[in-house]
mmCIF file of C-alpha atoms in Angstrom:
data_model
loop_
_atom_site.group_PDB
_atom_site.id
_atom_site.type_symbol
_atom_site.label_atom_id
_atom_site.label_comp_id
_atom_site.label_asym_id
_atom_site.label_seq_id
_atom_site.Cartn_x
_atom_site.Cartn_y
_atom_site.Cartn_z
ATOM 1 C CA MET A 1 14.898 -4.335 9.151
ATOM 2 C CA LYS A 2 12.220 -3.088 11.511
ATOM 3 C CA GLY A 3 10.883 -0.887 8.741
ATOM 4 C CA ASP A 4 10.581 -3.913 6.461
ATOM 5 C CA ASP A 5 8.785 -5.870 9.186
ATOM 6 C CA ALA A 6 6.360 -2.998 9.766
ATOM 7 C CA ALA A 7 5.630 -2.684 6.056
ATOM 8 C CA SER A 8 5.103 -6.431 5.857
ATOM 9 C CA THR A 9 2.677 -6.332 8.787
ATOM 10 C CA VAL A 10 0.721 -3.485 7.246
ATOM 11 C CA SER A 11 0.718 -5.307 3.922
ATOM 12 C CA GLN A 12 -0.670 -8.454 5.542
ATOM 13 C CA HIS A 13 -3.350 -6.540 7.410
ATOM 14 C CA ILE A 14 -4.561 -4.508 4.464
ATOM 15 C CA PHE A 15 -4.441 -7.308 1.915
ATOM 16 C CA ARG A 16 -6.211 -9.642 4.341
ATOM 17 C CA GLN A 17 -9.109 -7.211 4.491
ATOM 18 C CA ILE A 18 -9.239 -6.702 0.730
ATOM 19 C CA ALA A 19 -8.928 -10.432 0.049
ATOM 20 C CA THR A 20 -11.774 -11.358 2.387
ATOM 21 C CA MET A 21 -14.264 -8.648 1.432
ATOM 22 C CA LEU A 22 -17.483 -10.225 0.233
ATOM 23 C CA PRO A 23 -20.530 -8.913 -1.654
ATOM 24 C CA ILE A 24 -22.781 -6.831 0.591
ATOM 25 C CA ASN A 25 -26.071 -8.644 0.122
ATOM 26 C CA LEU A 26 -27.850 -11.354 -1.786
ATOM 27 C CA ARG A 27 -28.740 -9.062 -4.658
ATOM 28 C CA HIS A 28 -25.081 -8.314 -5.239
ATOM 29 C CA GLU A 29 -24.209 -11.996 -4.881
ATOM 30 C CA LYS A 30 -26.802 -12.903 -7.497
ATOM 31 C CA MET A 31 -25.505 -10.226 -9.850
ATOM 32 C CA THR A 32 -21.916 -11.407 -9.365
ATOM 33 C CA THR A 33 -22.920 -15.010 -10.057
ATOM 34 C CA GLU A 34 -24.766 -14.073 -13.248
ATOM 35 C CA ILE A 35 -21.827 -12.038 -14.527
ATOM 36 C CA THR A 36 -19.440 -14.882 -13.739
ATOM 37 C CA LYS A 37 -21.529 -17.299 -15.755
ATOM 38 C CA GLN A 38 -21.460 -14.961 -18.770
ATOM 39 C CA ARG A 39 -17.701 -14.365 -18.722
ATOM 40 C CA GLN A 40 -14.744 -16.669 -18.956
ATOM 41 C CA GLY A 41 -11.623 -15.886 -16.980
ATOM 42 C CA ILE A 42 -8.127 -17.279 -16.600
ATOM 43 C CA GLN A 43 -8.390 -20.211 -14.233
ATOM 44 C CA SER A 44 -4.684 -20.278 -13.391
ATOM 45 C CA ILE A 45 -4.923 -16.759 -11.958
ATOM 46 C CA GLU A 46 -7.878 -17.768 -9.828
ATOM 47 C CA VAL A 47 -6.004 -20.831 -8.594
ATOM 48 C CA GLY A 48 -2.878 -18.837 -7.799
ATOM 49 C CA ALA A 49 -4.919 -16.284 -5.885
ATOM 50 C CA ARG A 50 -5.572 -18.980 -3.294
ATOM 51 C CA LEU A 51 -1.961 -18.586 -2.203
ATOM 52 C CA LEU A 52 -2.390 -14.845 -1.730
ATOM 53 C CA ARG A 53 -5.572 -15.418 0.252
ATOM 54 C CA ALA A 54 -3.775 -17.966 2.433
ATOM 55 C CA LEU A 55 -0.952 -15.512 3.167
ATOM 56 C CA ALA A 56 -3.414 -12.721 3.906
ATOM 57 C CA ALA A 57 -5.546 -14.883 6.183
ATOM 58 C CA ASN A 58 -2.582 -16.284 8.113
ATOM 59 C CA GLY A 59 -1.325 -12.877 9.163
ATOM 60 C CA ARG A 60 2.354 -13.874 9.179
ATOM 61 C CA SER A 61 5.022 -15.340 6.903
ATOM 62 C CA MET A 62 4.678 -19.038 6.020
ATOM 63 C CA MET A 63 6.781 -21.988 4.960
ATOM 64 C CA LEU A 64 6.069 -23.417 1.508
ATOM 65 C CA ARG A 65 4.549 -26.644 2.836
ATOM 66 C CA ASP A 66 2.124 -24.791 5.102
ATOM 67 C CA LEU A 67 1.223 -22.263 2.440
ATOM 68 C CA ALA A 68 0.567 -24.991 -0.123
ATOM 69 C CA LYS A 69 -1.550 -26.931 2.362
ATOM 70 C CA ASN A 70 -3.677 -23.886 3.202
ATOM 71 C CA ALA A 71 -4.147 -23.179 -0.493
ATOM 72 C CA ALA A 72 -5.052 -26.814 -1.155
ATOM 73 C CA MET A 73 -2.418 -27.481 -3.808
ATOM 74 C CA PRO A 74 0.805 -29.504 -4.172
ATOM 75 C CA ALA A 75 3.944 -27.762 -2.935
ATOM 76 C CA ALA A 76 5.622 -27.992 -6.371
ATOM 77 C CA LYS A 77 2.671 -26.276 -8.006
ATOM 78 C CA ALA A 78 2.521 -23.630 -5.288
ATOM 79 C CA HIS A 79 6.235 -22.926 -5.755
ATOM 80 C CA ARG A 80 5.778 -22.125 -9.451
ATOM 81 C CA TYR A 81 3.054 -19.643 -8.666
ATOM 82 C CA LEU A 82 5.121 -18.074 -5.903
ATOM 83 C CA VAL A 83 8.072 -17.551 -8.261
ATOM 84 C CA SER A 84 5.815 -15.527 -10.571
ATOM 85 C CA PHE A 85 4.275 -13.625 -7.670
ATOM 86 C CA MET A 86 7.748 -12.719 -6.394
ATOM 87 C CA ARG A 87 8.690 -11.363 -9.821
ATOM 88 C CA MET A 88 5.574 -9.192 -9.669
ATOM 89 C CA GLY A 89 6.235 -8.021 -6.127
ATOM 90 C CA LEU A 90 3.066 -9.598 -4.762
ATOM 91 C CA VAL A 91 5.077 -12.029 -2.649
ATOM 92 C CA GLU A 92 8.535 -11.916 -1.095
ATOM 93 C CA GLN A 93 10.733 -14.635 0.409
ATOM 94 C CA ASP A 94 13.055 -14.280 3.377
ATOM 95 C CA SER A 95 16.452 -15.438 2.169
ATOM 96 C CA ASN A 96 17.414 -16.633 5.660
ATOM 97 C CA THR A 97 14.303 -18.582 6.682
ATOM 98 C CA GLY A 98 12.802 -19.353 3.284
ATOM 99 C CA ARG A 99 9.405 -18.185 4.541
ATOM 100 C CA TYR A 100 7.015 -16.402 2.178
ATOM 101 C CA ASP A 101 5.105 -13.227 2.874
ATOM 102 C CA LEU A 102 3.086 -10.601 1.040
ATOM 103 C CA GLY A 103 5.280 -8.189 -0.900
ATOM 104 C CA GLY A 104 5.468 -4.485 -1.610
ATOM 105 C CA PHE A 105 3.074 -4.574 -4.546
ATOM 106 C CA SER A 106 0.438 -6.207 -2.320
ATOM 107 C CA LEU A 107 0.798 -3.240 0.004
ATOM 108 C CA GLU A 108 0.418 -0.812 -2.901
ATOM 109 C CA LEU A 109 -2.747 -2.573 -4.051
ATOM 110 C CA GLY A 110 -4.191 -2.558 -0.552
ATOM 111 C CA LEU A 111 -3.482 1.123 0.024
ATOM 112 C CA ALA A 112 -4.885 2.059 -3.394
ATOM 113 C CA SER A 113 -8.062 0.122 -2.634
ATOM 114 C CA LEU A 114 -8.448 1.703 0.799
ATOM 115 C CA ALA A 115 -7.958 5.172 -0.681
ATOM 116 C CA ARG A 116 -11.008 4.576 -2.861
ATOM 117 C CA ILE A 117 -13.251 3.550 0.030
ATOM 118 C CA ASP A 118 -16.205 5.861 0.648
ATOM 119 C CA PRO A 119 -18.034 4.894 3.878
ATOM 120 C CA VAL A 120 -21.209 6.772 2.968
ATOM 121 C CA ARG A 121 -21.416 5.135 -0.465
ATOM 122 C CA LEU A 122 -20.692 1.673 0.931
ATOM 123 C CA ALA A 123 -23.264 2.182 3.686
ATOM 124 C CA ALA A 124 -26.132 2.975 1.295
ATOM 125 C CA PRO A 125 -27.140 -0.609 0.359
ATOM 126 C CA ILE A 126 -26.491 -1.797 3.907
ATOM 127 C CA LEU A 127 -28.831 0.836 5.343
ATOM 128 C CA ASP A 128 -31.487 0.019 2.737
ATOM 129 C CA ASP A 129 -31.263 -3.676 3.568
ATOM 130 C CA LEU A 130 -31.371 -3.022 7.329
ATOM 131 C CA CYS A 131 -34.391 -0.721 7.008
ATOM 132 C CA GLU A 132 -36.219 -3.362 4.983
ATOM 133 C CA ARG A 133 -35.395 -6.116 7.463
ATOM 134 C CA ILE A 134 -36.352 -4.334 10.697
ATOM 135 C CA GLY A 135 -38.990 -1.931 9.364
ATOM 136 C CA GLU A 136 -37.552 1.045 11.278
ATOM 137 C CA THR A 137 -35.857 4.292 10.311
ATOM 138 C CA VAL A 138 -32.084 3.875 10.089
ATOM 139 C CA ALA A 139 -29.222 6.330 9.738
ATOM 140 C CA LEU A 140 -25.472 6.643 9.346
ATOM 141 C CA ALA A 141 -23.598 9.150 11.498
ATOM 142 C CA MET A 142 -19.960 10.252 11.268
ATOM 143 C CA TRP A 143 -17.789 12.539 13.341
ATOM 144 C CA GLY A 144 -17.809 16.046 11.876
ATOM 145 C CA ASN A 145 -16.411 19.426 12.840
ATOM 146 C CA HIS A 146 -19.070 19.868 15.505
ATOM 147 C CA GLY A 147 -19.488 16.293 16.700
ATOM 148 C CA ALA A 148 -21.512 13.201 15.816
ATOM 149 C CA THR A 149 -23.349 14.164 12.649
ATOM 150 C CA CYS A 150 -26.094 12.406 10.684
ATOM 151 C CA VAL A 151 -24.874 12.035 7.094
ATOM 152 C CA ARG A 152 -27.481 9.664 5.660
ATOM 153 C CA TRP A 153 -30.850 8.283 6.707
ATOM 154 C CA VAL A 154 -33.482 5.914 5.344
ATOM 155 C CA GLU A 155 -37.085 6.356 6.429
ATOM 156 C CA ALA A 156 -39.104 3.220 7.075
ATOM 157 C CA GLY A 157 -42.460 4.828 6.344
ATOM 158 C CA GLY A 158 -45.615 3.722 8.070
ATOM 159 C CA PRO A 159 -48.223 5.568 10.130
ATOM 160 C CA ILE A 160 -45.626 7.215 12.373
ATOM 161 C CA THR A 161 -42.766 9.041 10.702
ATOM 162 C CA ILE A 162 -39.413 9.415 12.428
ATOM 163 C CA THR A 163 -37.199 11.871 10.612
ATOM 164 C CA LEU A 164 -33.454 12.274 11.064
ATOM 165 C CA ARG A 165 -32.244 15.410 9.362
ATOM 166 C CA THR A 166 -28.999 15.109 7.431
ATOM 167 C CA GLY A 167 -26.429 17.405 9.010
ATOM 168 C CA VAL A 168 -27.930 17.405 12.500
ATOM 169 C CA VAL A 169 -25.333 17.146 15.294
ATOM 170 C CA LEU A 170 -26.304 14.722 18.051
ATOM 171 C CA PRO A 171 -25.624 15.151 21.772
ATOM 172 C CA LEU A 172 -23.072 12.792 23.255
ATOM 173 C CA THR A 173 -24.967 11.830 26.421
ATOM 174 C CA THR A 174 -28.649 11.870 25.452
ATOM 175 C CA SER A 175 -28.725 10.213 22.026
ATOM 176 C CA ALA A 176 -27.936 6.626 21.078
ATOM 177 C CA THR A 177 -25.663 7.862 18.313
ATOM 178 C CA GLY A 178 -23.802 10.217 20.619
ATOM 179 C CA LEU A 179 -23.366 7.506 23.222
ATOM 180 C CA ALA A 180 -21.886 5.178 20.618
ATOM 181 C CA PHE A 181 -19.265 7.763 19.738
ATOM 182 C CA THR A 182 -18.621 8.545 23.406
ATOM 183 C CA ALA A 183 -17.998 4.866 24.101
ATOM 184 C CA PHE A 184 -15.895 3.918 21.071
ATOM 185 C CA TYR A 185 -14.581 7.009 19.281
ATOM 186 C CA ARG A 186 -11.123 8.342 20.068
ATOM 187 C CA SER A 187 -10.663 12.091 19.803
ATOM 188 C CA PRO A 188 -9.355 14.870 22.090
ATOM 189 C CA TYR A 189 -12.131 17.078 20.733
ATOM 190 C CA LEU A 190 -14.776 14.556 21.807
ATOM 191 C CA LYS A 191 -13.551 14.705 25.405
ATOM 192 C CA LYS A 192 -13.629 18.490 25.330
ATOM 193 C CA GLN A 193 -17.159 18.482 23.933
ATOM 194 C CA LEU A 194 -18.266 15.813 26.408
ATOM 195 C CA ASP A 195 -16.967 17.828 29.364
ATOM 196 C CA ALA A 196 -18.853 20.875 28.133
ATOM 197 C CA GLU A 197 -22.043 18.848 27.718
ATOM 198 C CA LEU A 198 -21.773 17.327 31.190
ATOM 199 C CA SER A 199 -21.067 20.748 32.699
ATOM 200 C CA SER A 200 -24.221 22.127 31.067
ATOM 201 C CA ILE A 201 -26.276 19.220 32.414
ATOM 202 C CA ALA A 202 -24.800 19.706 35.887
ATOM 203 C CA ASP A 203 -25.767 23.380 35.867
ATOM 204 C CA SER A 204 -29.318 22.709 34.707
ATOM 205 C CA THR A 205 -29.987 19.809 37.087
ATOM 206 C CA ASN A 206 -27.997 20.965 40.133
ATOM 207 C CA ARG A 207 -26.076 17.686 40.124
ATOM 208 C CA SER A 208 -22.336 17.371 40.563
ATOM 209 C CA MET A 209 -19.980 16.670 37.668
ATOM 210 C CA ALA A 210 -18.509 13.760 39.632
ATOM 211 C CA THR A 211 -21.904 12.063 39.941
ATOM 212 C CA LEU A 212 -22.781 12.596 36.280
ATOM 213 C CA THR A 213 -19.372 11.331 35.161
ATOM 214 C CA GLN A 214 -19.658 8.215 37.307
ATOM 215 C CA GLU A 215 -23.139 7.429 35.980
ATOM 216 C CA LEU A 216 -22.017 7.979 32.392
ATOM 217 C CA GLU A 217 -18.969 5.736 32.787
ATOM 218 C CA SER A 218 -21.176 2.948 34.110
ATOM 219 C CA GLN A 219 -23.447 3.390 31.101
ATOM 220 C CA LEU A 220 -20.505 3.376 28.696
ATOM 221 C CA ASN A 221 -19.081 0.201 30.212
ATOM 222 C CA GLU A 222 -22.399 -1.545 29.610
ATOM 223 C CA ILE A 223 -22.425 -0.285 26.037
ATOM 224 C CA ARG A 224 -18.912 -1.605 25.390
ATOM 225 C CA ILE A 225 -19.848 -4.994 26.799
ATOM 226 C CA HIS A 226 -22.820 -5.320 24.438
ATOM 227 C CA GLY A 227 -21.171 -3.609 21.459
ATOM 228 C CA ILE A 228 -24.167 -1.335 20.914
ATOM 229 C CA SER A 229 -25.698 1.697 22.623
ATOM 230 C CA ARG A 230 -29.342 2.339 23.408
ATOM 231 C CA ALA A 231 -31.492 5.237 24.550
ATOM 232 C CA SER A 232 -35.135 5.383 25.501
ATOM 233 C CA GLY A 233 -36.882 8.726 25.264
ATOM 234 C CA SER A 234 -33.997 10.604 26.837
ATOM 235 C CA MET A 235 -33.715 13.014 23.952
ATOM 236 C CA THR A 236 -37.048 12.903 22.141
ATOM 237 C CA PRO A 237 -40.124 11.750 24.081
ATOM 238 C CA GLY A 238 -41.647 8.568 22.700
ATOM 239 C CA ILE A 239 -38.618 7.444 20.701
ATOM 240 C CA ASN A 240 -36.223 4.564 21.405
ATOM 241 C CA GLY A 241 -32.937 3.997 19.634
ATOM 242 C CA PHE A 242 -29.980 1.688 19.127
ATOM 243 C CA SER A 243 -26.617 2.660 17.640
ATOM 244 C CA ALA A 244 -23.710 0.363 16.738
ATOM 245 C CA PRO A 245 -20.134 1.469 15.972
ATOM 246 C CA VAL A 246 -18.467 1.006 12.585
ATOM 247 C CA PHE A 247 -14.693 0.506 12.420
ATOM 248 C CA ASP A 248 -12.152 0.830 9.610
ATOM 249 C CA HIS A 249 -8.987 -1.137 8.803
ATOM 250 C CA THR A 250 -7.057 0.630 11.571
ATOM 251 C CA ASP A 251 -9.585 -0.529 14.206
ATOM 252 C CA ARG A 252 -10.730 3.063 14.591
ATOM 253 C CA MET A 253 -14.405 3.917 14.884
ATOM 254 C CA ILE A 254 -15.404 6.119 11.964
ATOM 255 C CA ALA A 255 -19.196 5.912 11.929
ATOM 256 C CA ALA A 256 -22.293 4.606 13.672
ATOM 257 C CA ILE A 257 -25.370 2.874 12.321
ATOM 258 C CA THR A 258 -28.437 3.997 14.220
ATOM 259 C CA SER A 259 -32.061 2.911 14.230
ATOM 260 C CA LEU A 260 -35.007 4.655 15.845
ATOM 261 C CA GLY A 261 -38.550 3.596 16.584
ATOM 262 C CA THR A 262 -41.509 4.396 18.802
ATOM 263 C CA ILE A 263 -41.740 3.163 22.365
ATOM 264 C CA GLY A 264 -43.937 0.087 22.527
ATOM 265 C CA HIS A 265 -42.883 -1.134 19.082
ATOM 266 C CA PHE A 266 -39.098 -0.836 19.373
ATOM 267 C CA ASP A 267 -37.616 -3.680 21.431
ATOM 268 C CA MET A 268 -34.867 -2.259 23.642
ATOM 269 C CA GLU A 269 -33.497 -5.553 24.987
ATOM 270 C CA TRP A 270 -29.752 -5.907 24.429
ATOM 271 C CA SER A 271 -30.226 -9.328 22.848
ATOM 272 C CA SER A 272 -33.331 -8.473 20.821
ATOM 273 C CA PRO A 273 -33.448 -9.368 17.087
ATOM 274 C CA LEU A 274 -33.494 -5.627 16.435
ATOM 275 C CA ALA A 275 -30.210 -5.066 18.261
ATOM 276 C CA ILE A 276 -28.650 -8.091 16.582
ATOM 277 C CA HIS A 277 -29.621 -6.901 13.082
ATOM 278 C CA ILE A 278 -28.169 -3.442 13.750
ATOM 279 C CA LYS A 279 -24.883 -4.884 15.034
ATOM 280 C CA GLU A 280 -24.711 -7.210 12.040
ATOM 281 C CA ALA A 281 -25.193 -4.262 9.679
ATOM 282 C CA ALA A 282 -22.415 -2.323 11.441
ATOM 283 C CA ALA A 283 -20.147 -5.386 11.270
ATOM 284 C CA THR A 284 -20.855 -5.777 7.547
ATOM 285 C CA LEU A 285 -19.929 -2.159 6.847
ATOM 286 C CA SER A 286 -16.840 -2.486 9.054
ATOM 287 C CA LYS A 287 -15.738 -5.496 7.040
ATOM 288 C CA ARG A 288 -16.232 -3.569 3.803
ATOM 289 C CA LEU A 289 -13.989 -0.875 5.269
ATOM 290 C CA GLY A 290 -11.232 -3.398 5.966
ATOM 291 C CA HIS A 291 -11.928 -4.137 9.613
ATOM 292 C CA SER A 292 -11.323 -7.690 10.800
ATOM 293 C CA LYS A 293 -11.822 -7.722 14.560
ATOM 294 C CA THR A 294 -15.178 -7.991 16.314
ATOM 295 C CA GLU A 295 -15.909 -8.285 20.009
ATOM 296 C CA THR A 296 -12.356 -7.494 21.103
ATOM 297 C CA THR A 297 -12.390 -4.103 19.422
ATOM 298 C CA LEU A 298 -15.840 -3.272 20.714
ATOM 299 C CA GLN A 299 -14.848 -3.913 24.284
ATOM 300 C CA THR A 300 -11.530 -2.082 24.170
ATOM 301 C CA GLN A 301 -12.639 1.142 22.524
ATOM 302 C CA GLU A 302 -15.127 3.866 23.353
ATOM 303 C CA GLY A 303 -18.615 4.691 22.109
ATOM 304 C CA ASN A 304 -22.349 4.333 22.247
ATOM 305 C CA ALA A 305 -25.161 6.743 21.691
ATOM 306 C CA GLU A 306 -28.665 7.215 22.916
ATOM 307 C CA PRO A 307 -31.966 7.281 20.985
ATOM 308 C CA LYS A 308 -34.515 9.962 21.133
ATOM 309 C CA LYS A 309 -38.181 10.127 21.538
ATOM 310 C CA THR A 310 -40.801 11.790 19.483
ATOM 311 C CA LYS A 311 -44.448 11.435 18.968
ATOM 312 C CA LYS A 312 -45.776 10.842 15.625
ATOM 313 C CA ILE A 313 -44.154 12.928 13.145
ATOM 314 C CA ASN A 314 -40.663 14.157 13.518
ATOM 315 C CA LYS A 315 -37.532 13.442 15.279
ATOM 316 C CA THR A 316 -33.968 14.548 15.223
ATOM 317 C CA THR A 317 -31.730 11.922 16.707
#
């Protein structure tokens, strides 16, 4: 029975994410609208889908009257749809309580959809849109074999070029990207790498590990509170940076969206429009990856990374 409950919970969680995923940007919305106008569908399927959306959004089993109310249809009509959905395995009914829930086939659909998710591909239009909105170089980083690694970047152009090389591994304590992972990413290897990095800094600066660890923890706590990391010239002189975590359907950080700009033109305030746009982009990608939580996840996990500085031409975040 516990196994069935667990499967049902997973089914609800996954289908809720799939059911609520929206087009990434206005261009996609416009395209979807134009296609819809050109094609005719089966209205009854679209109407019935409201019941599935209601179940997914509620997060738990529901009585017929509540389900029908949430789907904005009469209970008798909702019941007919539910009978068909149960035959298909999309919905199941508890024989003891009479409550309805998402069924095994809903779980299969959700898992199949998640298996096709490619974070780098999904991030491409989001990064392009973010770069256009803020006018700064942006990048996507993921955790690789050697640490936080830049896997995609979009250059803003302009008189000063900031370049993030694909494949570059970023330090965990002196880059905005690395700090984001340190604050939000969960991995035994990260801790091992972080200890090695702090030990190297301690040796080169003649400071104690205890002091460095205490200072870093204070910095990470601030990052978790704001849901985004920042770094000003600590890695590359002249370059500021923000980095926001991206989460998947399991509430696990899997990537970071980073932006870099020159000191004097890159607003480093936590509540700046720049920081807000970057967090919004990360939240959009997280939603596309099936994530549903927001501030709670950010404040209970670990990660934030620091930006680098550079002069005019190159930079490796």
